[in-house]
mmCIF file of C-alpha atoms in Angstrom:
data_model
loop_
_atom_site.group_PDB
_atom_site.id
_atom_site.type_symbol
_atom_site.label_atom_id
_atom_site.label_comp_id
_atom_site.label_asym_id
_atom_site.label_seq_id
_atom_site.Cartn_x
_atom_site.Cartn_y
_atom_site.Cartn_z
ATOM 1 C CA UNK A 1 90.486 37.081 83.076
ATOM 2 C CA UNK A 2 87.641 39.642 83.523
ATOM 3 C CA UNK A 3 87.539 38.436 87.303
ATOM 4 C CA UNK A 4 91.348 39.702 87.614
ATOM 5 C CA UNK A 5 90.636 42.948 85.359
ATOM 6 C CA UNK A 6 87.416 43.879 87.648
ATOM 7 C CA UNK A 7 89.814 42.986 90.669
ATOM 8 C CA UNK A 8 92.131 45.212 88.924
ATOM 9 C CA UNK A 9 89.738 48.104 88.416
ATOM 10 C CA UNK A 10 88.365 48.058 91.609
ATOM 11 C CA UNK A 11 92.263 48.437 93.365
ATOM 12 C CA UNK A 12 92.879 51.232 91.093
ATOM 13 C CA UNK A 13 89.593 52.940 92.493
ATOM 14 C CA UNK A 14 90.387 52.201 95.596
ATOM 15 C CA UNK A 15 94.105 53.878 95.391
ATOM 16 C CA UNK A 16 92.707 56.931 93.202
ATOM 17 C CA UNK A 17 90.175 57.636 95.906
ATOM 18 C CA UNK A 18 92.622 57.524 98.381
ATOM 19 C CA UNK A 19 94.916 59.528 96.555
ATOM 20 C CA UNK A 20 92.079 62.130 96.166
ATOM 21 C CA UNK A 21 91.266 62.172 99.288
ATOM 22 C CA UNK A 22 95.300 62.982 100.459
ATOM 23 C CA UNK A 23 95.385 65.248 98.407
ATOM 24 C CA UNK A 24 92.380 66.872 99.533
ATOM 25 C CA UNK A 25 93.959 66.476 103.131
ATOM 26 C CA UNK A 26 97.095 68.074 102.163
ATOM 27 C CA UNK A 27 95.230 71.465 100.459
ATOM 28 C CA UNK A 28 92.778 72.057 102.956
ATOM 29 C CA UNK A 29 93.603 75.192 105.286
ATOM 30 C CA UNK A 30 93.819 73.745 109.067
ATOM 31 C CA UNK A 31 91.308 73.776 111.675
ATOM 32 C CA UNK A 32 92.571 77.533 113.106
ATOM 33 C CA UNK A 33 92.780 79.148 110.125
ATOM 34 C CA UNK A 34 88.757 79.279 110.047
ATOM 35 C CA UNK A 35 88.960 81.346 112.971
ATOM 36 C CA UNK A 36 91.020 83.990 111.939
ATOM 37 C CA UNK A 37 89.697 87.178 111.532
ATOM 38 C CA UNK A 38 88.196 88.082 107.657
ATOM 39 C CA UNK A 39 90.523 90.532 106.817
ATOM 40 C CA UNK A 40 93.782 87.595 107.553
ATOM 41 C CA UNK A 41 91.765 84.799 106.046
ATOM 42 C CA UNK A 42 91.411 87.462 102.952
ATOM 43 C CA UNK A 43 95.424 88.442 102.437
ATOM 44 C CA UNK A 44 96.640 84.999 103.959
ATOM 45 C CA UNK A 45 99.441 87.142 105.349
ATOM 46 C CA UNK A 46 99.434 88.175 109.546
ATOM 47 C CA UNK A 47 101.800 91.167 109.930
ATOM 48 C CA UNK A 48 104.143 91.305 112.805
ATOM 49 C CA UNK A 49 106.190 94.410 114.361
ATOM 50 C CA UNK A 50 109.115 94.772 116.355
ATOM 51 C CA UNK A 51 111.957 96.539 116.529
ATOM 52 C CA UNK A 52 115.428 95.541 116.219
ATOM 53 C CA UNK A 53 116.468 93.458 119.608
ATOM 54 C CA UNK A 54 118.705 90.574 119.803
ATOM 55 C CA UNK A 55 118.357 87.689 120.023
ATOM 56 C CA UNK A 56 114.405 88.344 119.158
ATOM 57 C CA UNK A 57 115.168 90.071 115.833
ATOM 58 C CA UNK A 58 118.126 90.196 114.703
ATOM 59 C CA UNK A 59 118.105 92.440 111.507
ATOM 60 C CA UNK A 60 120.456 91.011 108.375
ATOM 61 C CA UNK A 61 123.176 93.220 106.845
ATOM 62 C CA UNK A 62 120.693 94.036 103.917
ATOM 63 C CA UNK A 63 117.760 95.719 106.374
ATOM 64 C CA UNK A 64 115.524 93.327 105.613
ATOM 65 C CA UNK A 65 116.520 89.657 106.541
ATOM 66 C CA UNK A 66 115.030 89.095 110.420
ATOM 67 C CA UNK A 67 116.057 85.643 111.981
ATOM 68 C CA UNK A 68 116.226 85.271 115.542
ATOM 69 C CA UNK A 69 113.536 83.829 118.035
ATOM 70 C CA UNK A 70 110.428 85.917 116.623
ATOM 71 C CA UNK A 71 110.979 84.374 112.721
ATOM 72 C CA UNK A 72 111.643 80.722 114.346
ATOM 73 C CA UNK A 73 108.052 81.330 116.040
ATOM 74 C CA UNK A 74 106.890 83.036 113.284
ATOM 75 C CA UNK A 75 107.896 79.313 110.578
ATOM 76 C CA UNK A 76 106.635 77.292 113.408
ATOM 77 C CA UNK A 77 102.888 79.139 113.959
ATOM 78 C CA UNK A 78 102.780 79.467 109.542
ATOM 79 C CA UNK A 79 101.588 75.966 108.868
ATOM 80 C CA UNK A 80 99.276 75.626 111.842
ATOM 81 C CA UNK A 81 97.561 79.302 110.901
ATOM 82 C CA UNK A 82 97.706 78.686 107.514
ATOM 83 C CA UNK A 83 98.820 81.918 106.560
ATOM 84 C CA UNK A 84 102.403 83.640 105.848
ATOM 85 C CA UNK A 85 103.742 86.006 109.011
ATOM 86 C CA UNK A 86 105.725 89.102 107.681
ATOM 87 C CA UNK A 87 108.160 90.663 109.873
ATOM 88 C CA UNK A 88 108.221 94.435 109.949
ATOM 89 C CA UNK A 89 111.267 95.999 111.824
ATOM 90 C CA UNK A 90 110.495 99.475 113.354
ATOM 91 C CA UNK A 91 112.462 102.029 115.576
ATOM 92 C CA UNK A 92 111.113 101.337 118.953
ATOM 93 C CA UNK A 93 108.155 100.477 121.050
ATOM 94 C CA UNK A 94 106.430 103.578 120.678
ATOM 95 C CA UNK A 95 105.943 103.233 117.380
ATOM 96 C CA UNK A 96 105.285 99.401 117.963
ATOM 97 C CA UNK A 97 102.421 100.419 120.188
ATOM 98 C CA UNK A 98 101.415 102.515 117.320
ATOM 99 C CA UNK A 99 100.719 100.004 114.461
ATOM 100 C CA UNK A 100 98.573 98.141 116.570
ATOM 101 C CA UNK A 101 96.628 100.816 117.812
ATOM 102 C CA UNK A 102 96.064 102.435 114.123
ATOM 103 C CA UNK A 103 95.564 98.632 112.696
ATOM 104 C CA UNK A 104 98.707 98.674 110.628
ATOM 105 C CA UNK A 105 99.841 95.840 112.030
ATOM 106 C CA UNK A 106 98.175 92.404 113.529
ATOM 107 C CA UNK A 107 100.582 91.838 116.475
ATOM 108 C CA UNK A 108 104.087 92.709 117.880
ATOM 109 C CA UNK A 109 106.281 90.278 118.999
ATOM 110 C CA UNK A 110 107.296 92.516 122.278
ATOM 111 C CA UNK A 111 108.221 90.634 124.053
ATOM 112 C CA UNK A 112 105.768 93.441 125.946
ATOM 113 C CA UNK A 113 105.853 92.866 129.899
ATOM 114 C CA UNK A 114 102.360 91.992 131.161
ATOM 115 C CA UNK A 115 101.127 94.389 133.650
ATOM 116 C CA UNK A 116 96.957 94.735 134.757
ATOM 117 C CA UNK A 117 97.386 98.687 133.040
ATOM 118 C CA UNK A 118 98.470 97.390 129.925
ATOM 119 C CA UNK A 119 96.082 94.688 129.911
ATOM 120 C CA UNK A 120 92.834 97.348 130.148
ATOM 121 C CA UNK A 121 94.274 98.533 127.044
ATOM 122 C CA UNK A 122 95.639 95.902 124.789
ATOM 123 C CA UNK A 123 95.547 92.122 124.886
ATOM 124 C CA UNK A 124 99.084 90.527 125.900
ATOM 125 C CA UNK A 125 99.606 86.768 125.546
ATOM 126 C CA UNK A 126 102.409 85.597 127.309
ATOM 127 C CA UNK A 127 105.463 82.801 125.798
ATOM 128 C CA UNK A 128 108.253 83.651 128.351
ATOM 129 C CA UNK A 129 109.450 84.527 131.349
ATOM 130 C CA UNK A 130 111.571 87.449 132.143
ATOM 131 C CA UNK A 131 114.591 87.224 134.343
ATOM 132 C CA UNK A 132 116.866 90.039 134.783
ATOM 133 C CA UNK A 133 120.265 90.960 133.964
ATOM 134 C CA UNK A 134 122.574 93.398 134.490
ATOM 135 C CA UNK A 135 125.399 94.359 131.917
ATOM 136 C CA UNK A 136 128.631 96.611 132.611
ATOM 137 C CA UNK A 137 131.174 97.381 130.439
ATOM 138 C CA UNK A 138 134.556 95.990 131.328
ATOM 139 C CA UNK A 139 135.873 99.598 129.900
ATOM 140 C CA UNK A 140 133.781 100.893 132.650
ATOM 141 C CA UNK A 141 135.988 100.221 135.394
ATOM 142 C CA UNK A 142 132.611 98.592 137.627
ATOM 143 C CA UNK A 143 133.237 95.687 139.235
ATOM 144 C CA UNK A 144 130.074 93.648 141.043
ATOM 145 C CA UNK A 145 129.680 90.352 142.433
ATOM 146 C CA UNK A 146 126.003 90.928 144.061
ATOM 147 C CA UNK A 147 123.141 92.881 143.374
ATOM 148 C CA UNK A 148 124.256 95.782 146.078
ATOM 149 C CA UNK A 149 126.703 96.796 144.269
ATOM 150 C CA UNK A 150 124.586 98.326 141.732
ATOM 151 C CA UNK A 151 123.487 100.866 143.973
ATOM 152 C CA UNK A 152 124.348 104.447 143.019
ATOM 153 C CA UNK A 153 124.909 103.625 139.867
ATOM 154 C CA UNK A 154 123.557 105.177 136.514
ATOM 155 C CA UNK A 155 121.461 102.075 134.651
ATOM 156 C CA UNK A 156 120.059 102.576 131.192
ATOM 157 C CA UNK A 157 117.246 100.666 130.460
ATOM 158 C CA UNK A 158 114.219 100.825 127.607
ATOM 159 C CA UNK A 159 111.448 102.688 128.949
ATOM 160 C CA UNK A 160 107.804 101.093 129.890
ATOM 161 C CA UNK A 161 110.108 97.828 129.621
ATOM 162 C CA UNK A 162 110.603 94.621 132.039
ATOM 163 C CA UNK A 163 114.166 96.331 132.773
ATOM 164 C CA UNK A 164 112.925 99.208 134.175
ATOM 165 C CA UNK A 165 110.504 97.560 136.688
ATOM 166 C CA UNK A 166 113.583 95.734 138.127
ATOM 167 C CA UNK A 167 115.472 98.643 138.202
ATOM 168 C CA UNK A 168 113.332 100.184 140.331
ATOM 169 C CA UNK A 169 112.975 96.683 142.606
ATOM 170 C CA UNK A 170 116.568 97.122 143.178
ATOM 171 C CA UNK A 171 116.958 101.004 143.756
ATOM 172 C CA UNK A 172 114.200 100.665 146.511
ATOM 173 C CA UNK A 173 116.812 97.386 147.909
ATOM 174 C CA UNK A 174 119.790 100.111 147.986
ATOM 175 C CA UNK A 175 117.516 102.856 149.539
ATOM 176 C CA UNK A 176 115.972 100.042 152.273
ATOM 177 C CA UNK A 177 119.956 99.148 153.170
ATOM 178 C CA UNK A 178 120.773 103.143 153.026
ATOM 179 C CA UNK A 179 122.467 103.060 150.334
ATOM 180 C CA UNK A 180 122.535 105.313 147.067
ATOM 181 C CA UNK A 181 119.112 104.544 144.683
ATOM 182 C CA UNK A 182 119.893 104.181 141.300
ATOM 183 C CA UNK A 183 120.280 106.659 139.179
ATOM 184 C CA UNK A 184 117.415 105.698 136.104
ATOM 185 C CA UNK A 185 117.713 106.150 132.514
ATOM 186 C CA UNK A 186 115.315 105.846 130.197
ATOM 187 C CA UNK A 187 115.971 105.332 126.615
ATOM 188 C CA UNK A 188 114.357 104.575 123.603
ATOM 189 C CA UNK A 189 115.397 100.977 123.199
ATOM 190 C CA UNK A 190 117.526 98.099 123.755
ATOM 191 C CA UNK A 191 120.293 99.319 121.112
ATOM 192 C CA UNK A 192 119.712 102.748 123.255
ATOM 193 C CA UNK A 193 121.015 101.267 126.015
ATOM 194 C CA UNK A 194 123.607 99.215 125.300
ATOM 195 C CA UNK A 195 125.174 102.327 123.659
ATOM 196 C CA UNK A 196 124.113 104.812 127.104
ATOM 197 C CA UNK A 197 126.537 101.961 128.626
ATOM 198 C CA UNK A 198 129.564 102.196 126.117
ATOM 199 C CA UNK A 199 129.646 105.468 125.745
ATOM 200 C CA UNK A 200 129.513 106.779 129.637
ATOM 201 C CA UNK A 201 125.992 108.317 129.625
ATOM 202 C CA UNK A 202 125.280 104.916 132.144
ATOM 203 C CA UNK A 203 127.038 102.848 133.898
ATOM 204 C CA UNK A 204 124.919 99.563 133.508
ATOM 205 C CA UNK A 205 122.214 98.511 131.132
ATOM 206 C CA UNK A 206 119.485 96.636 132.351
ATOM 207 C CA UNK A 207 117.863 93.686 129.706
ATOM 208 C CA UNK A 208 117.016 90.177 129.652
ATOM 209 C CA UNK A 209 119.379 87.539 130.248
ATOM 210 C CA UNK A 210 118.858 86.012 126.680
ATOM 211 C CA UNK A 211 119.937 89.324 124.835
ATOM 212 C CA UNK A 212 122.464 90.079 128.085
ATOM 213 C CA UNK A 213 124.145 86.676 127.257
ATOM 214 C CA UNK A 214 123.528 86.931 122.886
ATOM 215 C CA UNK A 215 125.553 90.725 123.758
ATOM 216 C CA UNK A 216 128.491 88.976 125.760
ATOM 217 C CA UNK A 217 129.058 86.086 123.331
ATOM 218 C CA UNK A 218 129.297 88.514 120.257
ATOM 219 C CA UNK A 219 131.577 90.866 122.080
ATOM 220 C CA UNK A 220 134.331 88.921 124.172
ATOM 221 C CA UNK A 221 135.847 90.492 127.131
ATOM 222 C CA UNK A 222 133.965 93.838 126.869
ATOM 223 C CA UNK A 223 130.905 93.426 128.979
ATOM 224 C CA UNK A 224 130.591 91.758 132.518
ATOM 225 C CA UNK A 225 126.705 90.402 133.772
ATOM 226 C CA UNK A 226 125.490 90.722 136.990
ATOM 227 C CA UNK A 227 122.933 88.385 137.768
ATOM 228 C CA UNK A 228 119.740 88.195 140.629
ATOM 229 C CA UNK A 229 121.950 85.913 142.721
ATOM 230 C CA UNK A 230 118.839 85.308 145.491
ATOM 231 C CA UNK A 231 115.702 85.284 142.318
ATOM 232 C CA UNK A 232 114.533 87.784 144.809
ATOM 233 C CA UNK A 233 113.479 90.283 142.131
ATOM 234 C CA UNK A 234 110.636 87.543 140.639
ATOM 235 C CA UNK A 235 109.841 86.441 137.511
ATOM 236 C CA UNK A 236 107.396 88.327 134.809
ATOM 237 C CA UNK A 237 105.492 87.397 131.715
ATOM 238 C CA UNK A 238 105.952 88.759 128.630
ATOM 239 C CA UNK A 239 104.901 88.160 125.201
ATOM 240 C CA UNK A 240 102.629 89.430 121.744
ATOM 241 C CA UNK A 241 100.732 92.596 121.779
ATOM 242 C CA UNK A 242 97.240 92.625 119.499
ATOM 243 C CA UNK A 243 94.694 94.942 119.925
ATOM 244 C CA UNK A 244 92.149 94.915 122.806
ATOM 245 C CA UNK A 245 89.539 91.751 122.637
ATOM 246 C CA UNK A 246 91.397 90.923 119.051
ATOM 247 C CA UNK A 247 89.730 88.117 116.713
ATOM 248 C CA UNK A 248 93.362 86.473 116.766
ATOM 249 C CA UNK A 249 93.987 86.495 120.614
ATOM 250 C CA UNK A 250 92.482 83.379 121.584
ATOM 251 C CA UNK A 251 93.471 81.560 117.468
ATOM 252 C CA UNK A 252 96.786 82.675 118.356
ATOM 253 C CA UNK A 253 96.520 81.467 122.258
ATOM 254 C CA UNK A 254 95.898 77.592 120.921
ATOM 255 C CA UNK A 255 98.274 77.792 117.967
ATOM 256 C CA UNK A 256 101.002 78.586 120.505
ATOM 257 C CA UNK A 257 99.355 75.373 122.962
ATOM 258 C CA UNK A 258 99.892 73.091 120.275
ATOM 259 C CA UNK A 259 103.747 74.549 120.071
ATOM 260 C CA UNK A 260 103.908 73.702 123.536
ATOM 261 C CA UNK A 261 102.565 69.952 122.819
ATOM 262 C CA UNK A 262 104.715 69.116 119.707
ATOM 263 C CA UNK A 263 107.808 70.422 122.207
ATOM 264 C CA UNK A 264 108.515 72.901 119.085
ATOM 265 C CA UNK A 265 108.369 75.894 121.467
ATOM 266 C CA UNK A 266 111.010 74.035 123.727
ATOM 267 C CA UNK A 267 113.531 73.075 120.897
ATOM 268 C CA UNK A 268 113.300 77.078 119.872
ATOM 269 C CA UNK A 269 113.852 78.360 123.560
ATOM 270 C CA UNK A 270 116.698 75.997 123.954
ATOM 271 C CA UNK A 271 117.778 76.938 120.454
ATOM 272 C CA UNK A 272 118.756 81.148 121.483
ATOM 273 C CA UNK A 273 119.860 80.123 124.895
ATOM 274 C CA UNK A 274 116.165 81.011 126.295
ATOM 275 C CA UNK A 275 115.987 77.252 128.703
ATOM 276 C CA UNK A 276 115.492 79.389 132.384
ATOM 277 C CA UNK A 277 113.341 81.760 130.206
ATOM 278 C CA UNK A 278 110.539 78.995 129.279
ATOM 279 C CA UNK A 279 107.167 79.283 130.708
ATOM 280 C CA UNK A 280 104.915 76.512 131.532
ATOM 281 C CA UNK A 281 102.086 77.391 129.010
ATOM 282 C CA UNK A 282 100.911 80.562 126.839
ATOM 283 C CA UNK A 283 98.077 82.987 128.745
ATOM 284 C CA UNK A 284 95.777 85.131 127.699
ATOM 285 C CA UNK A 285 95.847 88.263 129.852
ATOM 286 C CA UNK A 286 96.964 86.929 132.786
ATOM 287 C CA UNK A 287 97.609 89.968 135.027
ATOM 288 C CA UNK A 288 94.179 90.616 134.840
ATOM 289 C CA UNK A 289 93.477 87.201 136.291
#
């Protein structure tokens, strides 16, 4: 009998040890979040800005609610960070630019194109790939089938943006086959755009394909999308924004790795329609490179 109760003892050690011990497991911050800078390790909270742009962030009818791809990234990066992401919606990517520069904010979604300028000033690390599309409204009257047919056209596009570097790939492919340039215009942002396009102040807006595509599906039969038929116009990288030589650029560079591992980044891209838009890892500044 006291052979059994020692037995007995000693199991129920055994199992409250190893209880202790998961549960000691299960509270204990992950591996990255030692690395985060003080002042994130402090609040437990890493603030995010970005302005409103389907299908990144897509605001909710009570001006707060954000779902879209930036809050599924944002869930998916919590748990291995160890710290809550907050989602602030601004006007546009001026004022983006501006949190991070005055500290206000940790990161911004962007997507930001990477470009060797931008890079001198702030650290970009890429998640995506940036194809180009076209969108005319059917009201318009424009009809295309190929990139050339663009040309001499008014395009709308946000400024310092992806859009507007293809814009300007294709005006110099109209001007090469003597035809009419485009005729540029720069707005604000994406919502800036879209309306330039309705309303007659452009003909076409340039964007992404993802939030070209999210645009047609939520508005049938109003807006055609010309594509880069030949992928002559190349592919860019785009991505977060955080301040030049930031503590969190390189914690944030091997959350998103192990996103890439698990295949979580790949079920969100498919998720929003964002397959052809996958890249083949996260990097760190790579224009400089």
């Amino acid at each position: 009998m006291r052979r059994v109760t020692t037995l007995a003892l000693t199991a129920l050690g055994l199992l409250t040890g190893a209880m202790h011990l998961t549960a000691s497991a299960q509270s204990a911050p992950p591996p990255l979040f030692e690395r985060l800078p003080a002042s994130v390790k402090t609040a437990k909270v890493l603030k995010m800005v970005g302005d409103s742009f389907a299908p990144y962030r897509i605001v909710g009818d009570d001006g707060k609610t954000v779902t879209g791809i930036d809050a599924d990234m944002a869930r998916a990066l919590e748990p291995l960070l160890g710290v809550r992401i907050d989602i602030t919606i601004v006007s546009n990517l001026p004022a983006m630019l501006a949190g991070i520069d005055t500290g206000r904010y940790d990161l911004s979604a962007g997507p930001l194109l990477s470009t060797k300028a931008r890079e001198e000033r702030y650290d970009i690390l890429t998640w995506l790939l940036s194809k180009p599309a076209f969108v005319l409204p059917v009201a318009g009257g424009h009809k295309t089938s190929r990139l050339a047919d663009l040309c001499g056209l008014r395009i709308s596009f946000p400024a310092g943006s992806a859009q507007e570097d293809y814009a300007r790939k294709v005006s110099e492919r109209c001007v090469a086959s003597k035809q009419a340039s485009l005729q540029m215009v720069p707005l604000a942002d994406q919502n800036a755009t879209v309306l330039a396009a309705q309303s007659g102040r452009a003909d076409v807006a340039g964007m992404q394909m993802a939030a070209a595509l999210y645009l047609q599906q939520r508005n049938p039969g109003k807006f055609t999308i010309q594509t880069d038929e030949t992928d002559g116009l190349g592919v860019l990288h785009q991505g977060f924004v955080l301040k030049k030589n930031s503590e969190l650029s390189p914690v944030l560079n091997d959350a998103l790795k192990v996103l890439w591992t698990s295949g979580e980044y790949g079920r969100i891209m498919d998720k929003w329609g964002l397959t052809l838009a996958k890249a083949p890892a996260p990097q760190l500044n790579p224009s400089s490179k």
